[in-house]
XYZ file of C-alpha atoms in Angstrom:
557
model
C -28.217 6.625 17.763
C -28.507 7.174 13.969
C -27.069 10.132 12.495
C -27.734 11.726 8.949
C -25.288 11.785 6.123
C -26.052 13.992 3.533
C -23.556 13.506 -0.056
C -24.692 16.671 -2.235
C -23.552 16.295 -5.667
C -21.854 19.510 -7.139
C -23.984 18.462 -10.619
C -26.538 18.229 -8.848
C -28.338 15.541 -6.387
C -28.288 14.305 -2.980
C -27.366 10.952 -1.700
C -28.395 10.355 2.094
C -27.011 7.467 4.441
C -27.829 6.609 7.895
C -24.754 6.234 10.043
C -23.605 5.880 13.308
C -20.922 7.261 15.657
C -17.445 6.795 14.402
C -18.799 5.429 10.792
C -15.872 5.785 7.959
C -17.050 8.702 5.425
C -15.977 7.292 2.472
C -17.518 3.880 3.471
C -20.766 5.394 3.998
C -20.521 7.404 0.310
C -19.598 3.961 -0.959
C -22.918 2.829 0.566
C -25.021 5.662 -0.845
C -23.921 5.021 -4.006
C -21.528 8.172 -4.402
C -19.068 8.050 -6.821
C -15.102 9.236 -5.129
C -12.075 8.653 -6.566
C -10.275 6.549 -3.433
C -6.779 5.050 -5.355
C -4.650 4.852 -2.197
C -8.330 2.457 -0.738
C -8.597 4.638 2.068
C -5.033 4.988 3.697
C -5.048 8.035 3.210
C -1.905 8.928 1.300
C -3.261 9.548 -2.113
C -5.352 12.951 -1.000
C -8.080 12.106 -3.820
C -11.060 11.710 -1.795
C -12.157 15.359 -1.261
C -15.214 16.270 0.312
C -16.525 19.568 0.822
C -18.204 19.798 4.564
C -20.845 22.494 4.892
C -22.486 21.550 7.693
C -22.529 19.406 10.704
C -19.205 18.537 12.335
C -17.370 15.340 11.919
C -13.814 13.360 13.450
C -10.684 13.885 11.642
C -7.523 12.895 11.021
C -4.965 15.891 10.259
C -3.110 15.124 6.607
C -0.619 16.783 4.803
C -3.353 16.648 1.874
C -4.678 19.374 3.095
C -3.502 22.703 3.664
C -5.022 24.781 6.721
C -7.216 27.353 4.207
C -8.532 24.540 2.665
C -9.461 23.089 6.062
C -10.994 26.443 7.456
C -12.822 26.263 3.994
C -13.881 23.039 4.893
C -12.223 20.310 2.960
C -11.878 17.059 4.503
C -10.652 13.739 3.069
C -13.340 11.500 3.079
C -11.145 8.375 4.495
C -9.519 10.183 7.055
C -13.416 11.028 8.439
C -15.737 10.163 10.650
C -19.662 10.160 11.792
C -19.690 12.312 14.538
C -23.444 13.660 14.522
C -25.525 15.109 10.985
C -23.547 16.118 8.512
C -24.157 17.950 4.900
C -20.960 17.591 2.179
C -20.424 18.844 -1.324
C -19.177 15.924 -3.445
C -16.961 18.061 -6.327
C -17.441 17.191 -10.030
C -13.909 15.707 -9.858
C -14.406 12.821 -6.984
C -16.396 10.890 -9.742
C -14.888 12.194 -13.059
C -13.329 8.574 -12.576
C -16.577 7.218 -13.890
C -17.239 9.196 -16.742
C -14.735 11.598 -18.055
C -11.412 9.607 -18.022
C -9.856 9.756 -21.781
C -9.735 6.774 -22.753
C -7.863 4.307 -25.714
C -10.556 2.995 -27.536
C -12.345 3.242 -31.249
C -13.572 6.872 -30.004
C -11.232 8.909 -32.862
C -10.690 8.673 -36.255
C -7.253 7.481 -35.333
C -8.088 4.657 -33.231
C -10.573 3.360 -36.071
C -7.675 3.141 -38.156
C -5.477 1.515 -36.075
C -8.366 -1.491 -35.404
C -8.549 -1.465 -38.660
C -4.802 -2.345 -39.024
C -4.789 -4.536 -36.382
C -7.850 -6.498 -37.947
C -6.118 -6.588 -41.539
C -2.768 -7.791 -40.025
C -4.088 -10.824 -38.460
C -6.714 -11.873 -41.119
C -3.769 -11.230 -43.576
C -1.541 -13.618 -41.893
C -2.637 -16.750 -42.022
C -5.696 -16.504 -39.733
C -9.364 -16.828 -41.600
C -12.430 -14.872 -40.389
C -15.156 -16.841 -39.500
C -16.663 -18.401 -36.215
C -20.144 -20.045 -38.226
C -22.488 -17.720 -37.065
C -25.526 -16.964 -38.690
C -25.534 -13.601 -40.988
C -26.581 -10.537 -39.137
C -25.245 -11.031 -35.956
C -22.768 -9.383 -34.060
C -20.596 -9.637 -31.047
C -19.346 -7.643 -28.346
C -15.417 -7.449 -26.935
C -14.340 -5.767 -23.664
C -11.344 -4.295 -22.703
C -11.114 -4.514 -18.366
C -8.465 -2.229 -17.521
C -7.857 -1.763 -14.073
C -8.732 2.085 -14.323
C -10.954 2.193 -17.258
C -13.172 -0.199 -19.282
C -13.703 -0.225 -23.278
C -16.305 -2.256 -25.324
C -17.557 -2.402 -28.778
C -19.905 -3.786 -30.848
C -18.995 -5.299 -34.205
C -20.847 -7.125 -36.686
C -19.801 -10.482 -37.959
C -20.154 -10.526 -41.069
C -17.675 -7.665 -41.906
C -15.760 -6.617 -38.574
C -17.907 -3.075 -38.924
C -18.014 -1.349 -35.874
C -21.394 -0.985 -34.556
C -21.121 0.539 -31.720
C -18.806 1.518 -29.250
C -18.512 2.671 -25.360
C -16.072 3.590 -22.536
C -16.682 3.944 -18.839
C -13.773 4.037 -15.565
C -14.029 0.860 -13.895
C -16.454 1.350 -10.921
C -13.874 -0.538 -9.122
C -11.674 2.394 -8.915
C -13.402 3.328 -5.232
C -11.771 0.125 -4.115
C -8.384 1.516 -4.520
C -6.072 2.305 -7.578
C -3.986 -0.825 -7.947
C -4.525 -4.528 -8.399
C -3.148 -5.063 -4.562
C -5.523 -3.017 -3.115
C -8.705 -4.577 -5.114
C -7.228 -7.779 -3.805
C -6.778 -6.782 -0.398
C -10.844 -4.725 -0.638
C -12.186 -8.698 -2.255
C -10.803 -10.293 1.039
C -13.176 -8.321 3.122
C -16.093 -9.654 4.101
C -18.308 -9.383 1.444
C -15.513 -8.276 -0.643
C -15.948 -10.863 -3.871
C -19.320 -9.752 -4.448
C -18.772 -6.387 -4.012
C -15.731 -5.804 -6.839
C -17.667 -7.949 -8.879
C -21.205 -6.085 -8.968
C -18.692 -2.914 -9.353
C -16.773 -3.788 -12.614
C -19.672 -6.729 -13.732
C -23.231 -4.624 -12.847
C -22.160 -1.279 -12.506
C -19.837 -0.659 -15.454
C -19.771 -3.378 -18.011
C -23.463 -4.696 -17.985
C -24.532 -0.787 -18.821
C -22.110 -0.355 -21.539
C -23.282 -3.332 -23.091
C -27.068 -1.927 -22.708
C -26.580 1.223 -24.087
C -24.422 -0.155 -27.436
C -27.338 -2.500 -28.136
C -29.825 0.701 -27.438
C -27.591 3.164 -29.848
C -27.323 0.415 -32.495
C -30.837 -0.473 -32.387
C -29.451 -4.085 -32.154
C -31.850 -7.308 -30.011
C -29.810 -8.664 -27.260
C -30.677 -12.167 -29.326
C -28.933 -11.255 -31.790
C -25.301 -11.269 -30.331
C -23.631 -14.440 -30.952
C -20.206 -13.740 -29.380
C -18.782 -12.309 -26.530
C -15.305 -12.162 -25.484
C -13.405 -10.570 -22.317
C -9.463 -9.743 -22.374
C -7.900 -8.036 -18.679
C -5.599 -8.493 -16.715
C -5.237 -11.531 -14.289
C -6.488 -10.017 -11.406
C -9.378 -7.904 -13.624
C -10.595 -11.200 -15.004
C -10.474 -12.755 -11.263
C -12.501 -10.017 -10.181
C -15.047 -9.936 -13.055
C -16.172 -13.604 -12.256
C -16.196 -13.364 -9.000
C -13.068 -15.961 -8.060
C -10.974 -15.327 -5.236
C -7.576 -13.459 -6.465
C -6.073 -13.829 -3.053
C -3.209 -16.447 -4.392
C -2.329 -13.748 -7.167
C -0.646 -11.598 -4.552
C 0.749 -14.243 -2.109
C 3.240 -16.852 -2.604
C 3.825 -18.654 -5.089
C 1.579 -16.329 -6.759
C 0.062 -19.159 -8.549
C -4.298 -17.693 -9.664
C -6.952 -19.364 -9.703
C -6.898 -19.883 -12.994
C -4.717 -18.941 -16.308
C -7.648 -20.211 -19.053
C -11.492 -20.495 -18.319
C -13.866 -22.094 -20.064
C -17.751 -22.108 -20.092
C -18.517 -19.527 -18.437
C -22.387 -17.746 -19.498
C -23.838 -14.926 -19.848
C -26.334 -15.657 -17.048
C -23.774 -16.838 -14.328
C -21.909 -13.216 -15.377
C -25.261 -11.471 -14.974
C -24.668 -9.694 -18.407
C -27.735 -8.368 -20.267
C -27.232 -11.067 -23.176
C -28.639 -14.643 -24.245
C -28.444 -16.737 -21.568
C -26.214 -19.276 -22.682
C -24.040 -17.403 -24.561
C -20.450 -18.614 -23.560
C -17.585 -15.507 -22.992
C -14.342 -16.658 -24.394
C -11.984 -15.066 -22.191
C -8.259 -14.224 -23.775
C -5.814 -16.691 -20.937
C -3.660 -15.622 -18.701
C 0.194 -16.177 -18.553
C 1.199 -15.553 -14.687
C -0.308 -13.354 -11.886
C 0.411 -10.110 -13.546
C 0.772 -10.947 -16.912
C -3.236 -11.871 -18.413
C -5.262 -11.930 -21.178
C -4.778 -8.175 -22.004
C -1.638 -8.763 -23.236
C -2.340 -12.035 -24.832
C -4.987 -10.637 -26.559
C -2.791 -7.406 -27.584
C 0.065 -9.447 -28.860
C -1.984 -11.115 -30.952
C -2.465 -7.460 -32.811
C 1.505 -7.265 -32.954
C 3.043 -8.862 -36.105
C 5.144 -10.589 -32.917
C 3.620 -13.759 -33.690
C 4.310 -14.685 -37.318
C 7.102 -12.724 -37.808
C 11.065 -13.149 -37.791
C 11.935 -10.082 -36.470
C 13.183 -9.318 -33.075
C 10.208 -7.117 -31.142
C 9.208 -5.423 -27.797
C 5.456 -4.604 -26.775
C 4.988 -2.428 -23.780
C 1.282 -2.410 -22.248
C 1.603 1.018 -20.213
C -1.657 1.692 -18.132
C -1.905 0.868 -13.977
C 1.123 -1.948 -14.296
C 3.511 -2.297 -16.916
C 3.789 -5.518 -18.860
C 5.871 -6.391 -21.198
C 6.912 -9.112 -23.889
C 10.021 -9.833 -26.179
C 10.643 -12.036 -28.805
C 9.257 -12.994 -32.085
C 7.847 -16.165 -33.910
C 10.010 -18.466 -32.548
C 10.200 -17.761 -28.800
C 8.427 -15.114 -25.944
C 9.705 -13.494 -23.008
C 7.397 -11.778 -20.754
C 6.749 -9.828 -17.393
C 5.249 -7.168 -15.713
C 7.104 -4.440 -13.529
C 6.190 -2.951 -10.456
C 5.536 0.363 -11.757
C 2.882 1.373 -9.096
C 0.089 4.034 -10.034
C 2.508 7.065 -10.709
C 1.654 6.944 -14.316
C -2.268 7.019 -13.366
C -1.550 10.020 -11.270
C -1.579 8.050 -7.907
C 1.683 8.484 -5.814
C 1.899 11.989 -7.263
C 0.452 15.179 -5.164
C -0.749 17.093 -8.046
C -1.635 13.529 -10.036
C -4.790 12.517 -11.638
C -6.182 10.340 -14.000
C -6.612 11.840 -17.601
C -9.514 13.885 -17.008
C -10.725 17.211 -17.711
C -8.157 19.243 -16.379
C -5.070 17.494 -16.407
C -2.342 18.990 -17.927
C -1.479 16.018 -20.310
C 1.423 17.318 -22.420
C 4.127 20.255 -21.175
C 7.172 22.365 -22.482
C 9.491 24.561 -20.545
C 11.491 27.481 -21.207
C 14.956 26.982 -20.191
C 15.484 30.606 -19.677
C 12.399 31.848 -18.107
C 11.418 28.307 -16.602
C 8.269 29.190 -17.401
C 5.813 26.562 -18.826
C 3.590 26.000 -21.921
C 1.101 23.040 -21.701
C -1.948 21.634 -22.766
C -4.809 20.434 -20.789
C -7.529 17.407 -21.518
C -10.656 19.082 -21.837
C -9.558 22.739 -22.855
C -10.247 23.815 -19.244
C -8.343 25.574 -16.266
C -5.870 23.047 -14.966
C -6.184 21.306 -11.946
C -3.154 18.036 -12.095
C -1.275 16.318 -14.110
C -1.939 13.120 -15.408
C 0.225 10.178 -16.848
C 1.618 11.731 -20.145
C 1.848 15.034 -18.700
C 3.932 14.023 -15.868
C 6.305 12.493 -18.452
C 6.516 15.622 -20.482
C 7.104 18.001 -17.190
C 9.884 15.884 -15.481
C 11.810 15.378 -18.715
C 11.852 19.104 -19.587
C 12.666 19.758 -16.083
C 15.622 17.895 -16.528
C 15.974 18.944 -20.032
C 16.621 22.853 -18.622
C 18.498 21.503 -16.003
C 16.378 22.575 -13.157
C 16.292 19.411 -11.594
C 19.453 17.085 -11.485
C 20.216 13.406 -12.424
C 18.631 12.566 -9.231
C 15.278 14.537 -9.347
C 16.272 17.884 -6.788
C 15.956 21.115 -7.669
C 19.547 22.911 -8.297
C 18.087 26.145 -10.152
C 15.799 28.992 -8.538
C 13.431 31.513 -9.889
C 9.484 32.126 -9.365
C 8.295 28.990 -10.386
C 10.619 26.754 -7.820
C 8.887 26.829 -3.882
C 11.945 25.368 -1.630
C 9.785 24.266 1.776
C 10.668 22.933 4.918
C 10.899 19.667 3.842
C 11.340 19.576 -0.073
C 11.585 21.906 -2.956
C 8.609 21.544 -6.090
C 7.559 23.000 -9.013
C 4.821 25.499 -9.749
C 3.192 24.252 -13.089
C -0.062 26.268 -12.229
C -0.576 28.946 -9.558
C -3.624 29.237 -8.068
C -4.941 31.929 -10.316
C -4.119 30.432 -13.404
C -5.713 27.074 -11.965
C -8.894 25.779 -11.336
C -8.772 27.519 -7.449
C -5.733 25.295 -6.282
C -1.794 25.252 -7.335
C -0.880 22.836 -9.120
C 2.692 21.867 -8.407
C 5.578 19.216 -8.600
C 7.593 18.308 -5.664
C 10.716 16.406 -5.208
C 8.703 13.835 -3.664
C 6.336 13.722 -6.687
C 9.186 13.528 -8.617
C 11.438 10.801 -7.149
C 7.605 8.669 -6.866
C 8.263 8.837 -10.667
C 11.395 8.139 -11.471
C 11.066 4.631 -9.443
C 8.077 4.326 -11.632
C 10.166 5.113 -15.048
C 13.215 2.792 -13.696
C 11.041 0.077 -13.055
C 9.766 0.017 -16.970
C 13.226 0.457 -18.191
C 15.105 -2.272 -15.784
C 12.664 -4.518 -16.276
C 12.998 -4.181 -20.326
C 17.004 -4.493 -19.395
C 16.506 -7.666 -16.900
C 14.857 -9.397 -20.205
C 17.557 -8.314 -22.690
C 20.104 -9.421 -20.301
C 18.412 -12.960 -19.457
C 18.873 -13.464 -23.547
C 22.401 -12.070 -23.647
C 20.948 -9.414 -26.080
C 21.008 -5.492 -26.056
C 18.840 -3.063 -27.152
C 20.223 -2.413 -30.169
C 19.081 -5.622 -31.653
C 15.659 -4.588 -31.292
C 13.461 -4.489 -34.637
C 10.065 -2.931 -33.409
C 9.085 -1.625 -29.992
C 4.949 -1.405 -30.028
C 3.478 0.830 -27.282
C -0.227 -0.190 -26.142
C -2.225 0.988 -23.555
C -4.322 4.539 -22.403
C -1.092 6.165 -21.404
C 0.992 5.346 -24.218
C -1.376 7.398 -26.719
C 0.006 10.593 -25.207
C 3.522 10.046 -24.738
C 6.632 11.869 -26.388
C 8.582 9.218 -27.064
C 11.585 11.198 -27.376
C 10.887 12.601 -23.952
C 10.449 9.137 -22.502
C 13.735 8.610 -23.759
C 15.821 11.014 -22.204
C 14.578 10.651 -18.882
C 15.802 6.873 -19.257
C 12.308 5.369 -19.151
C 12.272 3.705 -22.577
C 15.228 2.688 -24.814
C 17.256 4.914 -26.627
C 16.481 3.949 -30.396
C 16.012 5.532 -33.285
C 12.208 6.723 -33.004
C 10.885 5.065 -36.308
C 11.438 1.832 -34.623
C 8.836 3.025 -31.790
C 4.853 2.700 -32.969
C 1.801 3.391 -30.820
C -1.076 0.525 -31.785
C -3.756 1.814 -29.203
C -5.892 -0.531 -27.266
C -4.182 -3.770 -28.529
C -6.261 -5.500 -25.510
C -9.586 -4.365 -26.875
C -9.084 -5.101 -30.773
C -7.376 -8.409 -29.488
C -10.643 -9.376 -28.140
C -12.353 -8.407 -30.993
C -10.553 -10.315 -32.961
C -11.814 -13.041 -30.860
C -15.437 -12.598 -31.655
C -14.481 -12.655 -35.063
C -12.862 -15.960 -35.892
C -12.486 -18.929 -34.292
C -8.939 -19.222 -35.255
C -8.148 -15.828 -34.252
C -9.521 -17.223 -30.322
C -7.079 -20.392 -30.652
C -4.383 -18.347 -31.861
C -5.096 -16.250 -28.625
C -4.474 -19.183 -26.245
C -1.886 -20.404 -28.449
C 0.454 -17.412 -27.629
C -0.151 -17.592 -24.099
C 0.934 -21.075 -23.887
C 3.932 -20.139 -25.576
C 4.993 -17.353 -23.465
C 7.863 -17.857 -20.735
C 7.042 -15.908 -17.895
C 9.815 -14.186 -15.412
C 8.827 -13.549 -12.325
C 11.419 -10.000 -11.995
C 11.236 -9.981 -7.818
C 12.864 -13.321 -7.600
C 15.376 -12.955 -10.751
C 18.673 -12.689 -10.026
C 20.236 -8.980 -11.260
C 16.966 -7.076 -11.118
C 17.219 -5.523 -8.078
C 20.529 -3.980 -9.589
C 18.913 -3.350 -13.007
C 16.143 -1.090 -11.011
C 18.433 0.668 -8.475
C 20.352 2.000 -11.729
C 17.579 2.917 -13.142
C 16.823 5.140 -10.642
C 18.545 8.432 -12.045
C 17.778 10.649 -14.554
C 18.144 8.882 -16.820
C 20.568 6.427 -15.513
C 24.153 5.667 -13.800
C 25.525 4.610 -17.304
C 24.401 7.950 -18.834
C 26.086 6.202 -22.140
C 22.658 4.122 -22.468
C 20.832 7.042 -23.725
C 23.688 8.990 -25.966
């Protein structure tokens, strides 16, 4: 028998599905089209997926997600239920705010102009010409695909003006939050085609539509196009099989790719237009950060340097002209919001930056979108742990040791009250231990992987020159907060410099000059790649790490 699934959109719209007994919810809104925020995939651990019911009755799974008001009110996690006759829901603004309202690092603000601009006059300043032979008046298109969000713009040949620009969350983000989880969604049946219509058809091909529309510019008339992501994004985006990037000997399908069109990526340009894509280095190191090094004076320069890609994994590279070290570190989603109760991607209402009185306890913040707050997001979290720590309400290894109105102690845990329920947007928004010791794995993976490479080279951080920060998160972070909580070096700050989207103005690069493309794939050749869960001494790098802000407090004096 065939039941009725109505998705009502809190902006307005419905979205119905036919369904039958013992049908996943959040399968069936996937089917209808309905945009929810799913970054644990469906397990059921990440509490994201909330879904209003209203009418009708359906099978659930009880989850610590939800509290039993909010279940008498009649919130359900969409994962956790199932098709058990009709049923009416009220999707919240928030599921799909994923889609739409994430902040992003891109050529949005005055401030990221300037630093493409930078980026642009650094490498054409260096020994690298402009110039790919293209007829005057064209232009090209680059694209940043992050594993959470996706950037594009549209530049003009002739003089690297920006044209247009755009920004969207990667519709993948239904699939799960993580690169593991896309991986383990594509080897479903049906899987391949499915991520790829989501991050090719759904997301990118639209951008590209509507910067052509706003510019007033003929699809003919692009020339170039050039893609920089991650190993598994580019996988994804071309629909190969990323299955080998997560297993043994975690060798991908490939590291460069050539001659791949327009029309075999169903993108709304010239046919035969060939997409350079910036190459990959290992499974978790790809053409985002070959393309963003390439922005670094890394390259062509003597001194000793550091670039840190912070977003949904954590990547880094070390060296200079003459030699590069790179890896990535199993950071996990923390710094996305995922793994965190009261996480959430930087979207309107997430409390993105945070001080704390040491006397009162009582916070100050600042939330994206000038609005009631309802999480915390990435840079936020940051800010709230390491004043936390800061006013010693929380020890070296993340429990609470002081008491007053704003600490809960449960059954299970003590946490935080950042918001109560008055001052938020209808829910509490609060920090538990559990939140809290999610992060500081996160933070200790960054740092012991930065130590593991140091230590490989017999060097220390004080030999460091430059440390660049890239990547959506980095934009927001207090680098001298990051420091005392032991997730980046202690240095003296004026070594430290945000560069923005370094994956994005790579790629733009690309479209730009020819040499600036074979410089690209020139770097990634050169880069030694360590693979940190086989090298000897991480494990003990990470587990010290794993303290605020270490065991050998004298790291961070």
């Amino acid at each position: 028998m065939d039941y009725r699934i109505t998705f009502k959109l809190e902006s307005g719209g419905d979205h119905k599905v036919s369904a039958a007994f013992g049908d996943n919810i959040l399968e069936l809104a996937m089917k209808a089209g309905v945009d929810i925020d799913a970054p644990c995939s469906g397990a059921g651990t990440c509490g994201k997926c909330r879904l209003r019911l209203i009418s009708g009755s359906v099978g659930t799974t009880p989850n610590t997600h939800l509290s039993e008001a909010e279940y008498n009110d009649g919130w359900r996690l969409a994962c956790q239920s199932t098709v058990e006759g009709d049923a009416v829901f009220i999707v919240p603004d928030a599921a799909g705010a994923y889609k739409s309202g994430i902040k992003t690092a891109g050529l949005a603000s005055a401030a990221e102009a300037a630093m493409y601009e930078r980026a642009m006059s650094g490498i054409f300043s260096n020994g690298i010409a402009r110039g790919t032979g293209a007829a005057a008046g064209t232009y090209g298109i680059a694209v940043d695909i992050g594993t959470t969000t996706v950037s594009a713009a549209l530049i003009e040949l002739d003089s690297g003006r920006i044209a247009a620009r755009s920004s969207a969350g990667n519709g993948q983000i239904r699939y799960g939050a993580d690169v593991i989880n896309r991986i383990i969604q594509q080897a479903r049946p049906g899987g391949v085609e499915k991520l790829r219509r989501a991050v090719c058809e759904e997301t990118i091909a639209p951008m590209i539509e509507a910067m052509l529309s706003s510019a007033g510019i003929a699809p003919d008339r692009v020339t170039r196009c050039a893609v920089a992501g991650n190993t598994t994004m580019e996988h994804l985006f071309v629909g190969a099989d990323a299955e080998s990037i997560r297993l043994e000997p975690y060798v991908p399908e490939f590291l460069e790719l050539h001659g791949k069109t327009a029309s075999q990526l169903h993108l709304p340009l010239p046919p035969e237009l060939e997409v350079l894509f910036a190459p990959n280095v290992g499974s978790y190191v790809g053409g985002d950060i070959t393309a963003g090094v390439l922005t670094t004076p890394m390259w062509h320069s003597d001194e000793l340097s550091l670039f840190i890609d912070l977003g949904t994994n954590g990547e880094l590279v070390f060296g200079n002209r003459d030699y590069m070290l790179c890896c990535a570190c199993s950071a996990g989603p923390a710094f996305e919001g995922g793994d965190i109760s009261c996480g959430m991607r930087a979207t309107s209402g997430a409390i993105e930056s945070c001080t704390i009185d040491p006397d009162t306890m009582e916070p100050s913040y600042t939330v994206v979108g000038d609005t009631a707050p309802c999480g915390v997001c990435g840079s936020g979290l940051i800010d709230t742990i390491s004043e936390l720590f800061r006013c010693g309400i929380i020890s070296p290894k993340g429990k609470f040791i002081r008491d007053g109105r704003r600490v809960r102690r449960g059954e299970y845990c003590a946490s935080y009250l950042l918001a109560f329920a008055g001052e938020a947007g209808g829910r509490e928004v609060e920090l538990t231990e559990i939140d809290i010791d999610n992060f500081i794995r996160a933070k200790g993976a960054i740092f012991s992987a930065i130590r593991t490479m140091l230590n490989s080279l017999d060097m220390t951080v004080d030999m460091i020159d430059r440390i660049y920060i890239a990547g959506g998160i980095g934009s927001g972070i207090d680098v001298e907060k990051a420091m005392a909580i032991g997730m980046l070096p202690k240095t003296q700050q004026e070594k430290y410099s945000y560069i923005g989207n370094s994956s994005l103005f790579g790629a733009c690069a690309m479209i730009q000059s020819d040499a600036a493309a074979d410089k690209v794939f020139e770097i990634g050749r050169n880069m030694t790649y360590i693979e940190l869960s086989s090298h000897p001494g991480y494990m003990d790098e990470f587990v010290a790490s794993c303290f605020l802000p270490h065991t050998d407090a004298s790291l961070f004096e």
